[in-house]
JSON list of C-alpha atoms and ligand atoms in Angstrom, two decimals:
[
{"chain": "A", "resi": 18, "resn": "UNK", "atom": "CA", "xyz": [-61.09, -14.87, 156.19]},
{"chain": "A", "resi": 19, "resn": "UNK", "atom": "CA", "xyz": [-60.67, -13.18, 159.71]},
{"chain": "A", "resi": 20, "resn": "UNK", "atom": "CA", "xyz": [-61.92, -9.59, 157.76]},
{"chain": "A", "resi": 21, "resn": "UNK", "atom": "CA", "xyz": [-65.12, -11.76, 156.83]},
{"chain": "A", "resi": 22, "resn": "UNK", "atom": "CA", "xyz": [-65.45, -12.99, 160.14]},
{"chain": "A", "resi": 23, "resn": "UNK", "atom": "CA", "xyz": [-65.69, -9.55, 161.90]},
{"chain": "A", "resi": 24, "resn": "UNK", "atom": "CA", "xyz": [-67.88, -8.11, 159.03]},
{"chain": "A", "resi": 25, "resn": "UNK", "atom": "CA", "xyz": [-70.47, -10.95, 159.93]},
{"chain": "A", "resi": 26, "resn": "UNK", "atom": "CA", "xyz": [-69.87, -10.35, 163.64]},
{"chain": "A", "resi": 27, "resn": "UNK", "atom": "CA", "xyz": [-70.73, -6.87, 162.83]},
{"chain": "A", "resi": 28, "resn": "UNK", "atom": "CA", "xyz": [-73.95, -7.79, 161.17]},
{"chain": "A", "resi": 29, "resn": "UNK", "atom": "CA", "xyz": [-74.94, -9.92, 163.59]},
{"chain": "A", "resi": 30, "resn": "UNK", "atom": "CA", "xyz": [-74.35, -6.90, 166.79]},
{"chain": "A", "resi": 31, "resn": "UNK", "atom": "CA", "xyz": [-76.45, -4.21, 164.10]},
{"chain": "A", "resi": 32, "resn": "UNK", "atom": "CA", "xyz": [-79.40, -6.79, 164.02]},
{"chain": "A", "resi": 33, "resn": "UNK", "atom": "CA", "xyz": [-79.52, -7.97, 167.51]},
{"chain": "A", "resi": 34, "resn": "UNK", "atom": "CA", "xyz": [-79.86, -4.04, 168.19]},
{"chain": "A", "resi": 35, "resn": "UNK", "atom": "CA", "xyz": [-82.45, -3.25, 165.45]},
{"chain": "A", "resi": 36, "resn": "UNK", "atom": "CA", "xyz": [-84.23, -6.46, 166.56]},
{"chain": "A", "resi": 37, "resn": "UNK", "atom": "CA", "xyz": [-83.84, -7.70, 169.66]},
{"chain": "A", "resi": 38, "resn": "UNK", "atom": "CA", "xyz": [-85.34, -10.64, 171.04]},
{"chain": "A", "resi": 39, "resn": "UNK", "atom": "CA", "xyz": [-89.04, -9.72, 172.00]},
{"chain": "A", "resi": 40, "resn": "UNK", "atom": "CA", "xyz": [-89.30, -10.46, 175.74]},
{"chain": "A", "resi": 41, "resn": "UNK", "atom": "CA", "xyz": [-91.76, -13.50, 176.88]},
{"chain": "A", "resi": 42, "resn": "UNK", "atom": "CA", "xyz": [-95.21, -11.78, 177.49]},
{"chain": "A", "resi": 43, "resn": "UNK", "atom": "CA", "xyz": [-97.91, -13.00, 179.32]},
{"chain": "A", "resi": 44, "resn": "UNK", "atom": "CA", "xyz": [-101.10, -13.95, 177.15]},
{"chain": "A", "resi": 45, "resn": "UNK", "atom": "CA", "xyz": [-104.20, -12.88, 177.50]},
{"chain": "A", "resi": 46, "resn": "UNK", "atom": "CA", "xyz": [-107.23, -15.24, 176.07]},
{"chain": "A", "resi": 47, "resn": "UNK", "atom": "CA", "xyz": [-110.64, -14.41, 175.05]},
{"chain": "A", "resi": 48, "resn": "UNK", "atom": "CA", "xyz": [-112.79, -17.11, 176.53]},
{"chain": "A", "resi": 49, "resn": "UNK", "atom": "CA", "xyz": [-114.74, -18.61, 173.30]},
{"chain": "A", "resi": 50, "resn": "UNK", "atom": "CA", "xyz": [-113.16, -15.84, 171.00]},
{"chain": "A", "resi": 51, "resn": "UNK", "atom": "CA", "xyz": [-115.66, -14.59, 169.34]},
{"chain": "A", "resi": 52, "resn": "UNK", "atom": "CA", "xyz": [-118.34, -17.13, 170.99]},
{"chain": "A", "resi": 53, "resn": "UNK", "atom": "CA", "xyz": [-117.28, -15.21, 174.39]},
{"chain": "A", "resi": 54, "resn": "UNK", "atom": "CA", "xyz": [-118.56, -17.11, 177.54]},
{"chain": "A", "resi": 55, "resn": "UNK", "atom": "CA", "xyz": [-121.76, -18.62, 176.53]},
{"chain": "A", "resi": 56, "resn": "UNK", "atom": "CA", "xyz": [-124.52, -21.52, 175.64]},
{"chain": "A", "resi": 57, "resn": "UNK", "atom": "CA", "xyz": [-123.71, -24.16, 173.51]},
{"chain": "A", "resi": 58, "resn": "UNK", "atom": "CA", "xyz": [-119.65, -23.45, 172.86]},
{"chain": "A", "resi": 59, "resn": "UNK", "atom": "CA", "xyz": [-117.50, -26.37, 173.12]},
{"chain": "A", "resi": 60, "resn": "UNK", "atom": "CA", "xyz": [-115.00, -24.64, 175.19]},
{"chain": "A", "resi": 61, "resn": "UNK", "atom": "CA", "xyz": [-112.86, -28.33, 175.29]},
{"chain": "A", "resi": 62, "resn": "UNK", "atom": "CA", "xyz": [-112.35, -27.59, 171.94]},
{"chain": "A", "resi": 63, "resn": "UNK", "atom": "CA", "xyz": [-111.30, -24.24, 172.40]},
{"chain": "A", "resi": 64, "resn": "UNK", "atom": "CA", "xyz": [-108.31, -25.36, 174.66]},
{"chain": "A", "resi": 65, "resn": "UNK", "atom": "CA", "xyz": [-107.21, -27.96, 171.70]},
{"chain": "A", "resi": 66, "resn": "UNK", "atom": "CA", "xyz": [-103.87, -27.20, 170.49]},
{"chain": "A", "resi": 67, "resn": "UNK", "atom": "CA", "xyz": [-103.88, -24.21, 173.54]},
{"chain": "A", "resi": 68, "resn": "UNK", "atom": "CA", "xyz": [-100.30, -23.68, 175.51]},
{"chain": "A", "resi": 69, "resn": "UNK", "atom": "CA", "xyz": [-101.46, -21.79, 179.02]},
{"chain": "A", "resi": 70, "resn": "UNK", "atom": "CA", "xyz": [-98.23, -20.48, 180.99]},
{"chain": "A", "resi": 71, "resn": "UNK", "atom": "CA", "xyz": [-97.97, -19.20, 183.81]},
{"chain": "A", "resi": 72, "resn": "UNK", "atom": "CA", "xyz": [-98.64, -15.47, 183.92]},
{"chain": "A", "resi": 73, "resn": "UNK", "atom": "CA", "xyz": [-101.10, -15.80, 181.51]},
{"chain": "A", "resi": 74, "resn": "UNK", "atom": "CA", "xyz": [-104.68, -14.53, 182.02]},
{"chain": "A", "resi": 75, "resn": "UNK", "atom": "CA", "xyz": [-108.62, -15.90, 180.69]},
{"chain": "A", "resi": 76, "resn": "UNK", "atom": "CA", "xyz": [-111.24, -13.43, 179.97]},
{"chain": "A", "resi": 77, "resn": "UNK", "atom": "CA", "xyz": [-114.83, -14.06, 180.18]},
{"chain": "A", "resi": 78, "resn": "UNK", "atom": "CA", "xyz": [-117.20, -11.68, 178.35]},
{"chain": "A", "resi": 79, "resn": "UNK", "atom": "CA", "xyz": [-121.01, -12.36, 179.09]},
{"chain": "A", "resi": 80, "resn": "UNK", "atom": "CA", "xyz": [-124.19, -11.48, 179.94]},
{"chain": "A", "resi": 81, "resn": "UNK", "atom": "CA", "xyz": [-123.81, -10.33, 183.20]},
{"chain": "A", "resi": 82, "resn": "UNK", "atom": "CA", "xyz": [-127.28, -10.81, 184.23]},
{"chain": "A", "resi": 83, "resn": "UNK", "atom": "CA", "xyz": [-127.22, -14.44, 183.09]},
{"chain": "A", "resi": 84, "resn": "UNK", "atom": "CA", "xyz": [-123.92, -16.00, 183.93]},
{"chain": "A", "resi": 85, "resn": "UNK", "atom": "CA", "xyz": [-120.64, -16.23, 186.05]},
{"chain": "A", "resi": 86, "resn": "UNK", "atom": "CA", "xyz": [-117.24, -17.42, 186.56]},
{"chain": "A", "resi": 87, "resn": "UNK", "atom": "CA", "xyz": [-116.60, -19.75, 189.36]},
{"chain": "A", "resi": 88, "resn": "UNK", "atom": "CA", "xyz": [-113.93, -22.08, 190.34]},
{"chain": "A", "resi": 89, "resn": "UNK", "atom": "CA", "xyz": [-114.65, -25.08, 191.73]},
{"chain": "A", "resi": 90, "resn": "UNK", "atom": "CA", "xyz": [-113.26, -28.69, 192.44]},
{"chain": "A", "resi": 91, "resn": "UNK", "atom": "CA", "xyz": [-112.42, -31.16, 189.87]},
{"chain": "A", "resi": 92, "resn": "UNK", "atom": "CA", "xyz": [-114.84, -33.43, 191.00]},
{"chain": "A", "resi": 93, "resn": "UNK", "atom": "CA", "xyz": [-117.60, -30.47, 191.12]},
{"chain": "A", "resi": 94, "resn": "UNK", "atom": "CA", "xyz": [-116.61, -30.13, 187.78]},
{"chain": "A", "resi": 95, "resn": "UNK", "atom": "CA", "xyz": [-117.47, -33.08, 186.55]},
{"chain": "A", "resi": 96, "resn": "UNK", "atom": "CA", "xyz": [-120.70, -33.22, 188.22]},
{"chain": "A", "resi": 97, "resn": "UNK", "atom": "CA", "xyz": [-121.23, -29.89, 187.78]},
{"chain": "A", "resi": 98, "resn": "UNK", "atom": "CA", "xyz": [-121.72, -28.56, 190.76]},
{"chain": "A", "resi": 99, "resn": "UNK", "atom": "CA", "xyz": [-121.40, -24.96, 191.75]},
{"chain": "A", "resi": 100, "resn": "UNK", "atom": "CA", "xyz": [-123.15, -24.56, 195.44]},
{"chain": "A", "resi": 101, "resn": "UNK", "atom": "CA", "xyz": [-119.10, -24.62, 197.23]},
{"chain": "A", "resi": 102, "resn": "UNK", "atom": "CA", "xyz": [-116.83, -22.41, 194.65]},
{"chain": "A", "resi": 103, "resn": "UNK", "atom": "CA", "xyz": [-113.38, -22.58, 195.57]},
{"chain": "A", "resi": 104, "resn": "UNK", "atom": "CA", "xyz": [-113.32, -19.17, 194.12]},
{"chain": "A", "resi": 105, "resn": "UNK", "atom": "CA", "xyz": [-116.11, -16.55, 192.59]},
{"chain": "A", "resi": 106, "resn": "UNK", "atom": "CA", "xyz": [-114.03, -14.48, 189.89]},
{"chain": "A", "resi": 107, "resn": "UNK", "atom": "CA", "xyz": [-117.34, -12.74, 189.13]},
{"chain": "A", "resi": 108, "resn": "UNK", "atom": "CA", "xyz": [-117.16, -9.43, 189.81]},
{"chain": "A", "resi": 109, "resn": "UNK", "atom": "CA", "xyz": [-120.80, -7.95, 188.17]},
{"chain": "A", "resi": 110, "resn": "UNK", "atom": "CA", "xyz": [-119.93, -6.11, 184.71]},
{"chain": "A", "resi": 111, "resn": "UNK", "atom": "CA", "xyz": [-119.90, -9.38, 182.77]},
{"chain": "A", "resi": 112, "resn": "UNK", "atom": "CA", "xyz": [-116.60, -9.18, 181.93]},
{"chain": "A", "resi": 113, "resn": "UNK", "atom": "CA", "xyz": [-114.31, -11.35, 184.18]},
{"chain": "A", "resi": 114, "resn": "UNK", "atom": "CA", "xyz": [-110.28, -12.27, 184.44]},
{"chain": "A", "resi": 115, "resn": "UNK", "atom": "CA", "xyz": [-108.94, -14.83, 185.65]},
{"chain": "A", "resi": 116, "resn": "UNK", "atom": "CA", "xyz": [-105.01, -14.73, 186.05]},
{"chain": "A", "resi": 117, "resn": "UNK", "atom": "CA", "xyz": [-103.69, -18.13, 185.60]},
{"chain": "A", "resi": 118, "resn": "UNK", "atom": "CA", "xyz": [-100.96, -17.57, 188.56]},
{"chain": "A", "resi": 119, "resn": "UNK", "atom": "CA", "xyz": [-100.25, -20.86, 189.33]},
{"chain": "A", "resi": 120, "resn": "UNK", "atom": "CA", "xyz": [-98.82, -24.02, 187.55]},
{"chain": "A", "resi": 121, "resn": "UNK", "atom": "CA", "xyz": [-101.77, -26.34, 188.04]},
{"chain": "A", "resi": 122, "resn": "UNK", "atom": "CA", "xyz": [-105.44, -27.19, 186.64]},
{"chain": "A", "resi": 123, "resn": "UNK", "atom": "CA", "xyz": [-108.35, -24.94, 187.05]},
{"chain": "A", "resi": 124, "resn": "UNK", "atom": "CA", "xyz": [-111.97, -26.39, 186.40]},
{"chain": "A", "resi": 125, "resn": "UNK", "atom": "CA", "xyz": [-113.68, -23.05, 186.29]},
{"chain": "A", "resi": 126, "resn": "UNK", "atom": "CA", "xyz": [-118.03, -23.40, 185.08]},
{"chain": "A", "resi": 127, "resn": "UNK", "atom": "CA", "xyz": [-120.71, -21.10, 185.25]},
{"chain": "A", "resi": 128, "resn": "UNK", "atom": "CA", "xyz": [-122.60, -21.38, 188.18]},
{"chain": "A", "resi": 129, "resn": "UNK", "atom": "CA", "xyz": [-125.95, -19.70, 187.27]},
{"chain": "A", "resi": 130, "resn": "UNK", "atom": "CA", "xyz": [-127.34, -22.59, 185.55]},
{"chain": "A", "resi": 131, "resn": "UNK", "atom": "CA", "xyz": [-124.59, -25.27, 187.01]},
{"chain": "A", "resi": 132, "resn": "UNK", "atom": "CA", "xyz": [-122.60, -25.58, 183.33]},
{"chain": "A", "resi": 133, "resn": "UNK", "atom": "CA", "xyz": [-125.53, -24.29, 181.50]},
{"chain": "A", "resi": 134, "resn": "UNK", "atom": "CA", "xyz": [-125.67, -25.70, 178.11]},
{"chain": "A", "resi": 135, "resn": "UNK", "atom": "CA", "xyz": [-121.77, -27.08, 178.61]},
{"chain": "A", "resi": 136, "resn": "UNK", "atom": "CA", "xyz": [-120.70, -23.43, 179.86]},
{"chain": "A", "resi": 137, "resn": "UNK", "atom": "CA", "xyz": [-117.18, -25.30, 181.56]},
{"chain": "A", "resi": 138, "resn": "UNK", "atom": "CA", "xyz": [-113.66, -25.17, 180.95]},
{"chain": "A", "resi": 139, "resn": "UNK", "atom": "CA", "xyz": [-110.85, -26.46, 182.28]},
{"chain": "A", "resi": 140, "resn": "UNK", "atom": "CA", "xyz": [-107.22, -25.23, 181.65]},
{"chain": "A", "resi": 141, "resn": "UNK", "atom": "CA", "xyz": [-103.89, -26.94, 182.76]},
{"chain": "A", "resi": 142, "resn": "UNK", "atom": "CA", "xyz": [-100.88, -24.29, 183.44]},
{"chain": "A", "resi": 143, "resn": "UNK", "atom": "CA", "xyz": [-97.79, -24.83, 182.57]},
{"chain": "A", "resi": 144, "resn": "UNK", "atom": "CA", "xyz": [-94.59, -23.44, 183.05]},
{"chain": "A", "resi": 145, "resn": "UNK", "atom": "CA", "xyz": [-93.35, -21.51, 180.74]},
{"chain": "A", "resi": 146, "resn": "UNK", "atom": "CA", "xyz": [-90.62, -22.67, 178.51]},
{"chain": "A", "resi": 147, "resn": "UNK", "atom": "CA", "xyz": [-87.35, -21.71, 178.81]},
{"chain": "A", "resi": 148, "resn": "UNK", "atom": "CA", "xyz": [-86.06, -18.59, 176.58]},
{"chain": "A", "resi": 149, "resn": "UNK", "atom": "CA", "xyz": [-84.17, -20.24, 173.17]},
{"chain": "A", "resi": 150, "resn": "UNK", "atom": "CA", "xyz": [-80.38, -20.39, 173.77]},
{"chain": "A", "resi": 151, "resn": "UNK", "atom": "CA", "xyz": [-77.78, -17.77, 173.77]},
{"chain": "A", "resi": 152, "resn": "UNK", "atom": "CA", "xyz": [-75.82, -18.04, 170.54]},
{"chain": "B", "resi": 21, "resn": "NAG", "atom": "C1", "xyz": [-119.78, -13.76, 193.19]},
{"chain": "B", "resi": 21, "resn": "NAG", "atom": "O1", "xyz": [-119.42, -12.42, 193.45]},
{"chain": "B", "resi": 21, "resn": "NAG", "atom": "C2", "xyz": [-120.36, -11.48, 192.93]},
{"chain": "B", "resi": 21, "resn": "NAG", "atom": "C3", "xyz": [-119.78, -10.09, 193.12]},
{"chain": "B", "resi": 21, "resn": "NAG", "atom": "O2", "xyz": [-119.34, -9.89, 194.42]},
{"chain": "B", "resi": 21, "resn": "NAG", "atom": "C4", "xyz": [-121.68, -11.68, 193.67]},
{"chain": "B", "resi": 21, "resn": "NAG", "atom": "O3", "xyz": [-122.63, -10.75, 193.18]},
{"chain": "B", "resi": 21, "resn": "NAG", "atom": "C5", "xyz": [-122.17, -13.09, 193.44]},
{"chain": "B", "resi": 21, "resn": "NAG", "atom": "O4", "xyz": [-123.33, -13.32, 194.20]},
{"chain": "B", "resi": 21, "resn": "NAG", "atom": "C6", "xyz": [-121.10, -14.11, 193.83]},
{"chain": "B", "resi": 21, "resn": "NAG", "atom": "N1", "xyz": [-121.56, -15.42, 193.41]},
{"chain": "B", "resi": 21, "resn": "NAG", "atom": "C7", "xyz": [-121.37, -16.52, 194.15]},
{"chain": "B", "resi": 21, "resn": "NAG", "atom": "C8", "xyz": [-121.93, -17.77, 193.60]},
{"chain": "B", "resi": 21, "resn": "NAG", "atom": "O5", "xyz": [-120.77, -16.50, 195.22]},
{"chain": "B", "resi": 22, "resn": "NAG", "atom": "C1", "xyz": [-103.41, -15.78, 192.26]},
{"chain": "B", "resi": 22, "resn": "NAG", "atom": "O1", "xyz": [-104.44, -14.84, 192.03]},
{"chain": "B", "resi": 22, "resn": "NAG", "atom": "C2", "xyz": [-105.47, -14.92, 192.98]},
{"chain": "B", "resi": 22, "resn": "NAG", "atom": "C3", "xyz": [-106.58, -14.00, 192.52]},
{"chain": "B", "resi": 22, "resn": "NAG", "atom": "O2", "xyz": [-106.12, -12.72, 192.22]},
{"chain": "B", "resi": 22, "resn": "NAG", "atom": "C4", "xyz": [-104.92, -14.59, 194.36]},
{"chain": "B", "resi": 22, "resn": "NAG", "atom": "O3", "xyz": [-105.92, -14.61, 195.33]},
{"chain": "B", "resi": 22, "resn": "NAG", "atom": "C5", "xyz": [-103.84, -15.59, 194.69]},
{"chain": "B", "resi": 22, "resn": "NAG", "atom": "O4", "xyz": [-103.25, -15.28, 195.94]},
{"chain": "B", "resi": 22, "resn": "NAG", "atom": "C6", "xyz": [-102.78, -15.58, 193.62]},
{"chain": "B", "resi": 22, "resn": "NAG", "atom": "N1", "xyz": [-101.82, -16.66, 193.87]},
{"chain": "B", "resi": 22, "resn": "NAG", "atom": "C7", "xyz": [-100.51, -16.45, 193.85]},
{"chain": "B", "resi": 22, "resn": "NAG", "atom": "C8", "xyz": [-99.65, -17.66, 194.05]},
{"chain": "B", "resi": 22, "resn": "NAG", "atom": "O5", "xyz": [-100.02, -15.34, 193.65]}
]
């Protein structure tokens, strides 16, 4: 009984070294996968079922001569409205991050046509959850 035991704790050590617990990595998200940051996507469905942590990051691929990135309020957001941005992630190569560095909401819309064709999304952060339990 005690020989079994250290046989299995010796198992156990020899896969906890061949495998060990992968270390919590930040996400990156393609905006729209392959829809990118565009006309006519319904990015609320996108975030369905979507976990955003802290850490994690958004990326916007688009046409750099027809949209942006900006951040504004949540009630600009829901009026669409882009003349105050809280933030202009644009940067002019069409392909934009945003690093979701803060545990709260961000109502980010393109600004070039004020949501153009429902070109908004909002994202809550979250925390990350804590690793699984020692064993
Ligand atoms: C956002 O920044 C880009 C790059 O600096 C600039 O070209 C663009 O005019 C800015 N847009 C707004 C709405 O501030
Ligand atoms: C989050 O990122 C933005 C943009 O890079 C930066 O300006 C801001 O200071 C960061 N916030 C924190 C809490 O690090």
């Amino acid at each position: 009984m005690a020989r079994s035991t250290v046989v299995i704790a010796a198992v156990v050590v020899a896969f906890l070294v061949a495998f060990p617990v992968p270390e919590v990595t930040a996400k990156k998200y393609l905006v729209g996968d392959k829809k990118f940051w565009n006309p006519d996507v319904n990015y609320a469905a996108w975030v369905q079922g979507k976990h955003f942590y802290l850490g994690d990051w958004l990326y916007f691929v688009f046409y750099r001569d027809q949209h942006n990135i900006l951040e504004v309020s949540k009630t600009d957001y829901e009026r669409c409205i882009s003349n105050h941005p809280l933030r202009n992630y644009t940067r002019g190569a069409g392909r934009d991050i945003v690093p979701l560095n803060e545990t709260r909401a961000y109502y980010l819309l393109d600004g070039r046509g004020g949501c153009f064709h429902g070109m908004k999304l909002s994202v809550t952060v979250e925390t990350p959850p804590p690793p699984p339990p020692p064993m």
